[in-house]
Short mmCIF file of C-alpha atoms in Angstrom, two decimals:
data_model
loop_
_atom_site.label_atom_id
_atom_site.label_comp_id
_atom_site.label_asym_id
_atom_site.label_seq_id
_atom_site.Cartn_x
_atom_site.Cartn_y
_atom_site.Cartn_z
CA MET A 658 59.37 -0.01 1.95
CA GLY A 659 57.61 -0.88 -1.82
CA THR A 660 57.57 0.17 -5.46
CA SER A 661 55.10 0.56 -8.43
CA ALA A 662 55.18 1.47 -11.82
CA THR A 663 57.98 1.73 -13.97
CA GLU A 664 58.91 5.06 -16.03
CA ASP A 665 60.92 5.53 -18.38
CA GLY A 666 64.65 6.90 -17.44
CA PRO A 667 67.76 8.56 -18.83
CA ALA A 668 69.64 5.95 -21.63
CA GLY A 669 70.67 3.01 -19.67
CA ALA A 670 68.39 3.27 -16.76
CA VAL A 671 64.68 2.78 -15.28
CA ARG A 672 63.72 5.11 -12.72
CA ARG A 673 60.39 3.73 -10.65
CA ASP A 674 58.17 4.64 -7.81
CA VAL A 675 60.00 3.45 -5.05
CA TRP A 676 58.90 4.17 -0.72
CA PHE A 677 60.38 3.70 2.05
CA GLU A 678 59.58 4.68 6.18
CA SER A 679 60.36 7.09 8.12
CA GLY A 680 59.02 8.09 11.77
CA GLY A 681 56.44 5.49 11.17
CA VAL A 682 55.35 8.16 7.71
CA ARG A 683 55.48 6.71 4.59
CA CYS A 684 58.35 8.82 2.31
CA ALA A 685 58.08 8.69 -1.37
CA ALA A 686 60.80 8.28 -3.89
CA TRP A 687 62.07 7.87 -7.04
CA LEU A 688 64.09 5.60 -7.92
CA TYR A 689 67.13 5.35 -10.70
CA THR A 690 68.69 1.90 -11.57
CA PRO A 691 70.53 0.70 -14.42
CA THR A 692 69.46 -1.44 -16.77
CA ALA A 693 73.02 -2.61 -18.53
CA GLY A 694 76.06 -4.03 -16.49
CA GLU A 695 76.06 -6.21 -13.29
CA GLY A 696 78.00 -5.83 -9.84
CA PRO A 697 77.77 -3.42 -6.75
CA ARG A 698 77.48 -0.13 -7.61
CA PRO A 699 77.32 3.37 -6.02
CA LEU A 700 74.20 5.48 -4.79
CA VAL A 701 73.63 8.83 -4.36
CA VAL A 702 70.83 9.99 -2.10
CA MET A 703 69.12 13.05 -3.08
CA ALA A 704 66.83 15.57 -1.75
CA HIS A 705 65.15 18.81 -2.31
CA GLY A 706 64.96 22.32 -0.58
CA LEU A 707 62.44 24.56 1.59
CA GLY A 708 59.72 23.01 0.76
CA ALA A 709 60.60 21.63 -2.54
CA VAL A 710 59.83 18.31 -3.89
CA ARG A 711 61.40 15.58 -6.61
CA GLU A 712 59.67 17.31 -9.46
CA TRP A 713 61.49 21.02 -9.08
CA ARG A 714 64.26 19.83 -11.38
CA LEU A 715 65.56 16.88 -9.09
CA ASP A 716 65.13 15.31 -12.08
CA ALA A 717 67.17 16.81 -14.60
CA PHE A 718 70.58 15.95 -12.27
CA ALA A 719 69.36 12.43 -11.05
CA GLU A 720 69.10 12.03 -14.75
CA ARG A 721 72.61 12.68 -15.44
CA PHE A 722 73.69 11.08 -12.15
CA ALA A 723 72.21 7.65 -13.34
CA ALA A 724 73.81 8.03 -16.71
CA GLN A 725 76.81 7.70 -14.91
CA GLY A 726 75.43 4.20 -14.00
CA TRP A 727 74.68 4.84 -10.72
CA VAL A 728 71.94 4.04 -8.74
CA VAL A 729 69.98 6.86 -7.70
CA LEU A 730 67.21 7.55 -4.54
CA VAL A 731 65.76 11.30 -4.87
CA PHE A 732 62.88 11.14 -2.16
CA ASP A 733 60.51 13.69 -1.44
CA TYR A 734 60.31 14.77 2.80
CA ARG A 735 57.39 13.93 5.01
CA TYR A 736 54.88 16.26 4.72
CA LEU A 737 55.40 17.43 1.93
CA GLY A 738 54.67 16.49 -2.46
CA ALA A 739 53.88 12.36 -2.45
CA SER A 740 55.54 11.70 0.86
CA GLY A 741 52.48 10.93 3.72
CA GLY A 742 52.20 12.61 6.52
CA ALA A 743 49.92 15.38 8.80
CA PRO A 744 50.04 18.01 9.23
CA ARG A 745 50.58 18.74 5.15
CA GLN A 746 53.06 21.33 4.57
CA LEU A 747 54.92 21.04 7.81
CA LEU A 748 58.74 21.66 7.37
CA ASP A 749 60.41 19.97 11.13
CA ILE A 750 63.98 19.30 10.83
CA GLY A 751 64.76 16.74 12.96
CA ASP A 752 62.12 15.04 11.20
CA GLN A 753 63.88 15.85 7.59
CA LEU A 754 67.05 14.63 8.91
CA ASP A 755 65.45 11.12 10.44
CA ASP A 756 63.80 10.93 6.99
CA TRP A 757 67.39 11.60 5.23
CA ARG A 758 68.58 8.65 7.62
CA ALA A 759 65.96 6.12 6.48
CA ALA A 760 66.89 7.38 2.79
CA LEU A 761 70.05 6.21 3.69
CA SER A 762 69.54 2.85 5.31
CA TYR A 763 66.73 2.07 2.47
CA GLY A 764 69.12 2.44 -0.58
CA ARG A 765 72.00 0.63 1.84
CA SER A 766 69.99 -2.24 1.58
CA LEU A 767 68.84 -2.17 -1.91
CA PRO A 768 70.73 -5.18 -4.01
CA GLY A 769 72.99 -4.05 -6.53
CA VAL A 770 74.28 -1.46 -4.68
CA ASP A 771 77.17 -1.11 -2.89
CA PRO A 772 77.34 0.23 0.71
CA GLU A 773 81.05 1.67 0.70
CA ARG A 774 80.30 3.78 -2.36
CA VAL A 775 76.77 6.06 -0.80
CA ALA A 776 76.85 9.83 -2.06
CA VAL A 777 74.62 12.17 -0.38
CA TRP A 778 73.57 14.90 -2.61
CA GLY A 779 70.99 17.86 -0.90
CA THR A 780 70.24 21.19 -2.47
CA SER A 781 69.97 24.93 -0.43
CA PHE A 782 68.24 23.31 2.69
CA GLY A 783 68.80 19.84 2.06
CA GLY A 784 72.48 21.13 1.08
CA GLY A 785 72.23 21.94 4.52
CA HIS A 786 70.96 18.42 5.99
CA ALA A 787 73.29 16.84 3.93
CA LEU A 788 75.90 18.21 5.63
CA ARG A 789 74.53 17.47 9.15
CA ILE A 790 73.77 14.13 7.77
CA ALA A 791 77.52 13.47 6.55
CA SER A 792 78.74 14.65 9.94
CA GLU A 793 77.33 11.90 11.37
CA ASP A 794 77.80 9.25 9.17
CA ARG A 795 80.98 8.02 8.14
CA ALA A 796 79.96 5.35 6.02
CA VAL A 797 78.95 8.23 3.59
CA ALA A 798 81.81 8.16 0.19
CA ALA A 799 81.35 11.72 -0.93
CA VAL A 800 79.01 15.04 -0.23
CA VAL A 801 77.77 17.60 -3.06
CA ALA A 802 75.81 20.30 -1.12
CA GLN A 803 74.39 22.54 -4.19
CA CYS A 804 73.67 26.61 -2.78
CA PRO A 805 73.48 25.06 0.77
CA PHE A 806 71.67 26.70 3.58
CA THR A 807 74.86 26.72 5.95
CA ASP A 808 74.58 29.48 8.80
CA GLY A 809 70.92 30.47 10.00
CA PRO A 810 72.53 34.28 11.63
CA ALA A 811 73.66 34.77 8.02
CA SER A 812 70.63 33.96 6.49
CA LEU A 813 68.14 35.62 8.78
CA LEU A 814 70.95 39.14 8.29
CA SER A 815 70.76 38.54 4.31
CA ARG A 816 66.66 38.26 5.18
CA PHE A 817 66.16 41.42 7.14
CA ARG A 818 68.56 43.44 4.46
CA SER A 819 65.94 42.24 1.61
CA SER A 820 62.79 43.48 3.78
CA PRO A 821 63.22 43.85 7.34
CA LEU A 822 59.19 44.91 7.25
CA SER A 823 58.51 41.35 5.33
CA VAL A 824 60.38 39.37 8.40
CA LEU A 825 58.74 41.62 11.36
CA TRP A 826 55.56 40.05 9.49
CA LEU A 827 56.77 36.39 9.01
CA ILE A 828 58.03 35.99 12.99
CA ALA A 829 54.63 37.56 13.42
CA ALA A 830 53.00 34.35 11.29
CA ALA A 831 55.60 32.21 13.00
CA VAL A 832 54.27 33.06 16.59
CA LEU A 833 50.33 32.56 15.66
CA ASP A 834 51.26 29.73 13.70
CA VAL A 835 53.15 27.97 17.08
CA VAL A 836 50.24 29.70 19.35
CA GLY A 837 48.08 27.74 17.23
CA SER A 838 49.79 24.56 17.34
CA LEU A 839 49.12 24.28 20.55
CA PHE A 840 45.20 24.13 20.01
CA GLY A 841 45.52 21.56 17.10
CA ALA A 842 44.71 24.04 14.44
CA LYS A 843 46.12 23.87 11.11
CA PRO A 844 49.60 25.28 10.42
CA VAL A 845 49.95 29.07 9.27
CA LEU A 846 51.28 28.99 6.02
CA ALA A 847 54.40 31.65 4.55
CA PRO A 848 55.46 31.77 1.47
CA VAL A 849 58.82 30.07 0.65
CA VAL A 850 59.29 32.99 -2.03
CA GLY A 851 57.85 36.10 -2.60
CA VAL A 852 58.03 40.32 -3.24
CA TRP A 853 59.00 42.28 -0.55
CA TRP A 854 55.04 42.72 1.16
CA MET A 855 54.82 39.33 1.69
CA PRO A 856 55.90 37.84 4.77
CA ALA A 857 58.16 34.81 2.56
CA PHE A 858 61.05 33.37 3.73
CA LEU A 859 63.12 34.60 0.77
CA VAL A 860 62.28 37.67 -0.69
CA SER A 861 63.30 39.07 -4.11
CA PRO A 862 61.59 41.53 -6.89
CA THR A 863 62.21 38.31 -8.75
CA ALA A 864 62.57 35.31 -6.61
CA ILE A 865 58.41 34.32 -7.77
CA ALA A 866 59.53 34.24 -11.45
CA GLU A 867 62.77 32.45 -10.57
CA ALA A 868 61.66 29.76 -8.53
CA SER A 869 59.02 28.83 -11.60
CA LYS A 870 61.53 27.66 -14.11
CA LEU A 871 61.64 24.60 -11.34
CA MET A 872 58.30 23.70 -12.91
CA PRO A 873 58.01 21.19 -15.08
CA ALA A 874 56.48 21.55 -18.42
CA GLY A 875 52.54 22.10 -17.92
CA SER A 876 52.53 22.67 -14.46
CA ARG A 877 49.27 24.20 -13.53
CA LEU A 878 48.60 26.87 -11.01
CA SER A 879 45.42 26.69 -8.89
CA PRO A 880 42.76 28.71 -10.02
CA ARG A 881 42.58 31.20 -6.60
CA THR A 882 46.43 32.02 -7.24
CA ALA A 883 46.43 32.61 -11.08
CA GLY A 884 44.15 35.03 -10.07
CA VAL A 885 46.44 36.73 -7.70
CA ALA A 886 48.85 36.64 -10.53
CA ALA A 887 46.49 37.95 -12.27
CA ARG A 888 46.00 40.63 -10.19
CA ILE A 889 48.94 41.35 -8.72
CA SER A 890 51.84 42.49 -11.60
CA ALA A 891 54.54 41.62 -8.84
CA VAL A 892 53.43 38.32 -8.89
CA GLY A 893 52.62 37.51 -12.41
CA ARG A 894 55.97 39.09 -14.08
CA GLY A 895 58.40 36.74 -15.21
CA LEU A 896 56.80 33.99 -14.66
CA SER A 897 58.35 30.88 -16.43
CA PRO A 898 56.41 29.62 -19.43
CA THR A 899 56.30 25.93 -18.47
CA VAL A 900 53.96 27.46 -15.67
CA GLU A 901 50.15 27.47 -16.90
CA THR A 902 48.08 30.46 -15.34
CA GLY A 903 44.56 29.46 -17.26
CA GLY A 904 42.58 26.48 -19.06
CA ARG A 905 41.75 23.17 -16.60
CA PRO A 906 40.68 24.24 -12.92
CA PHE A 907 41.36 22.04 -9.97
CA ARG A 908 40.51 21.82 -6.26
CA PRO A 909 43.44 22.73 -3.68
CA SER A 910 41.31 20.68 -1.37
CA GLU A 911 41.81 17.23 -3.68
CA THR A 912 45.46 17.89 -3.75
CA ALA A 913 48.54 16.38 -1.64
CA VAL A 914 48.61 20.11 -0.56
CA GLY A 915 45.04 19.57 1.44
CA ARG A 916 43.84 23.37 0.75
CA ASP A 917 44.42 26.33 -0.55
CA THR A 918 46.55 29.02 -0.14
CA ILE A 919 47.00 32.67 -1.63
CA TRP A 920 50.53 32.10 -1.89
CA GLY A 921 50.47 29.36 -4.33
CA VAL A 922 49.21 25.87 -5.35
CA MET A 923 50.54 23.77 -8.28
CA LYS A 924 49.27 20.61 -9.87
CA GLY A 925 52.08 18.97 -11.91
CA PRO A 926 51.43 17.71 -15.41
CA ASP A 927 48.81 15.19 -16.08
CA GLY A 928 47.87 15.50 -12.31
CA ALA A 929 51.05 13.58 -11.00
CA SER A 930 52.36 15.68 -8.70
CA ASP A 931 51.25 18.22 -6.14
CA SER A 932 52.83 21.19 -4.86
CA ALA A 933 52.74 24.77 -2.74
CA ASN A 934 54.57 27.73 -2.61
CA ALA A 935 53.76 27.93 1.43
CA ILE A 936 55.02 25.90 4.43
CA ALA A 937 54.17 26.46 7.92
CA ALA A 938 55.59 29.51 9.54
CA ARG A 939 57.13 28.12 12.43
CA LEU A 940 60.26 27.42 10.68
CA ALA A 941 61.13 30.89 10.52
CA LEU A 942 61.59 30.85 15.18
CA TRP A 943 63.64 27.99 14.61
CA LEU A 944 66.54 28.66 11.26
CA PRO A 945 67.86 31.16 13.43
CA LEU A 946 69.14 28.31 15.19
CA TYR A 947 70.39 25.63 12.78
CA ARG A 948 74.21 25.44 11.52
CA PRO A 949 75.07 22.85 9.84
CA GLY A 950 78.39 24.87 8.36
CA LYS A 951 79.58 24.36 12.02
CA ASP A 952 79.42 20.61 11.10
CA MET A 953 82.07 20.64 8.05
CA GLY A 954 84.60 20.11 10.34
CA LYS A 955 83.05 16.51 11.28
CA ILE A 956 82.97 15.12 7.80
CA THR A 957 86.17 12.96 6.86
CA ALA A 958 84.28 12.38 2.98
CA PRO A 959 85.50 14.23 0.19
CA THR A 960 82.82 17.57 0.01
CA LEU A 961 81.15 19.66 -3.00
CA LEU A 962 79.90 23.32 -2.08
CA CYS A 963 78.70 24.22 -5.71
CA VAL A 964 77.75 28.01 -4.04
CA CYS A 965 76.49 31.59 -5.91
CA ASP A 966 78.02 34.17 -5.34
CA ASP A 967 74.93 36.05 -5.49
CA ASP A 968 73.09 33.66 -3.35
CA ARG A 969 70.68 35.40 -0.62
CA ALA A 970 69.09 33.18 0.76
CA ALA A 971 72.01 30.76 1.16
CA PRO A 972 75.58 33.37 1.09
CA ALA A 973 78.18 32.20 -0.85
CA ARG A 974 80.22 34.14 1.34
CA THR A 975 79.25 32.40 4.79
CA THR A 976 79.63 29.02 2.74
CA ALA A 977 83.44 29.71 1.53
CA ARG A 978 84.21 31.03 4.86
CA LEU A 979 83.31 27.84 6.93
CA ALA A 980 85.03 25.97 3.90
CA ALA A 981 87.99 27.47 3.96
CA ARG A 982 89.70 25.89 7.09
CA HIS A 983 88.76 22.21 5.67
CA ASP A 984 91.40 20.52 2.47
CA HIS A 985 88.63 18.01 2.31
CA ILE A 986 86.26 20.51 1.08
CA GLN A 987 86.16 22.21 -2.82
CA VAL A 988 84.42 25.14 -3.27
CA ASN A 989 83.32 26.69 -6.81
CA HIS A 990 81.46 29.57 -7.17
CA TYR A 991 78.99 30.26 -9.98
CA ASP A 992 77.58 33.63 -11.27
CA GLY A 993 73.88 33.60 -10.58
CA ASP A 994 71.48 34.03 -7.96
CA HIS A 995 70.30 31.02 -5.58
CA PHE A 996 67.84 29.40 -8.57
CA ASP A 997 69.66 29.97 -11.58
CA ILE A 998 71.91 26.95 -10.86
CA TYR A 999 69.23 24.49 -11.54
CA VAL A 1000 68.70 25.40 -15.25
CA ASP A 1001 69.89 26.98 -18.67
CA ASP A 1002 74.02 27.18 -18.90
CA LEU A 1003 74.41 27.11 -14.95
CA PHE A 1004 73.09 23.94 -14.37
CA GLU A 1005 75.09 22.13 -17.12
CA ARG A 1006 78.00 23.76 -16.12
CA ALA A 1007 77.51 22.77 -11.87
CA VAL A 1008 76.02 19.51 -12.89
CA ARG A 1009 79.08 18.69 -15.05
CA ASP A 1010 81.18 19.60 -11.98
CA GLN A 1011 78.81 17.50 -9.65
CA VAL A 1012 79.56 14.32 -12.17
CA ARG A 1013 83.28 14.58 -12.37
CA PHE A 1014 83.66 15.59 -8.37
CA LEU A 1015 81.44 11.93 -8.14
CA ALA A 1016 82.96 9.81 -10.61
CA ALA A 1017 86.39 10.63 -9.21
CA ARG A 1018 85.44 8.97 -5.70
CA LEU A 1019 82.48 6.69 -6.51
CA THR A 1020 84.18 4.86 -9.60
CA ALA A 1021 86.02 2.94 -7.48
CA PRO A 1022 85.55 0.99 -3.83
CA ALA A 1023 86.14 3.90 -1.53
CA ASN A 1024 89.49 3.09 1.09
CA ARG A 1025 88.05 2.80 4.50
#
């Protein structure tokens, strides 16, 4: 376990870069701690979704929670972002769940944290992980799952309806990836978001543009990625102005991603973060088997599900149906698609609801 430089956080809090170990690998994290007041404080542990990293708008949520006087731990999964591990851009469900367990253990060990007032917050694929973790960790006091991945078959059916042809391409890439891994080859990378002809995990005409809104201002595309965006209108159309497609070039091989990919390599402002619109394709073979929504009945903590009714990656109807029979689960509905909840008015509504929900559960010590 360790810490490094201190950065400014929200009013009344500081943010530090810290790390903890999971499976022998260092996981990078931000730790927000209040600067005023004393006594044990609540802790919110947070992580992102499919192939995403902390810099993709998790700081916006964390700052709102830290402003309440709560300690907040925001981590990157191993193989992604600033965390260690190889091969890069690998998403292993079991490893990510272990990363959650390690993050909770680390967070509870921090001085000034009340271990009886610990909440988990996950979004997208991480929302599914938060549900799975809360179902096995009865010491969790509250759960927030935003646009959660709850049912592999439902998400696969939704994905197939978006573009059957690219699903077949994605499955073919997954098989090649698995076969290659047996011989020590680098992962075959598939895009996280894409348009109809890409072997992407999430496909829609606006998926790339909407996902780009999560990038911090000053993010840069690699020269190869920028070239693709310039030549193929379906890729470059609607990119957020926070993303620079020209200017200072960089070598993807020198980033934490470790290699270039046609699907997209990004460097954050001032070179502070590295990410890619790409993960190992082999995940496509395991996604239909992952059904964390089935674990909701095992969760004892109050749970808030924030779902977007037009979500094609994590269908809201399925999530609401799985939650309907459980009195301890609250479902809030929002008009929008999967990425809309991270920005603008929908973000303000959702984070306000989440703060209100968590404050009611974390203000006083939980009854155990």
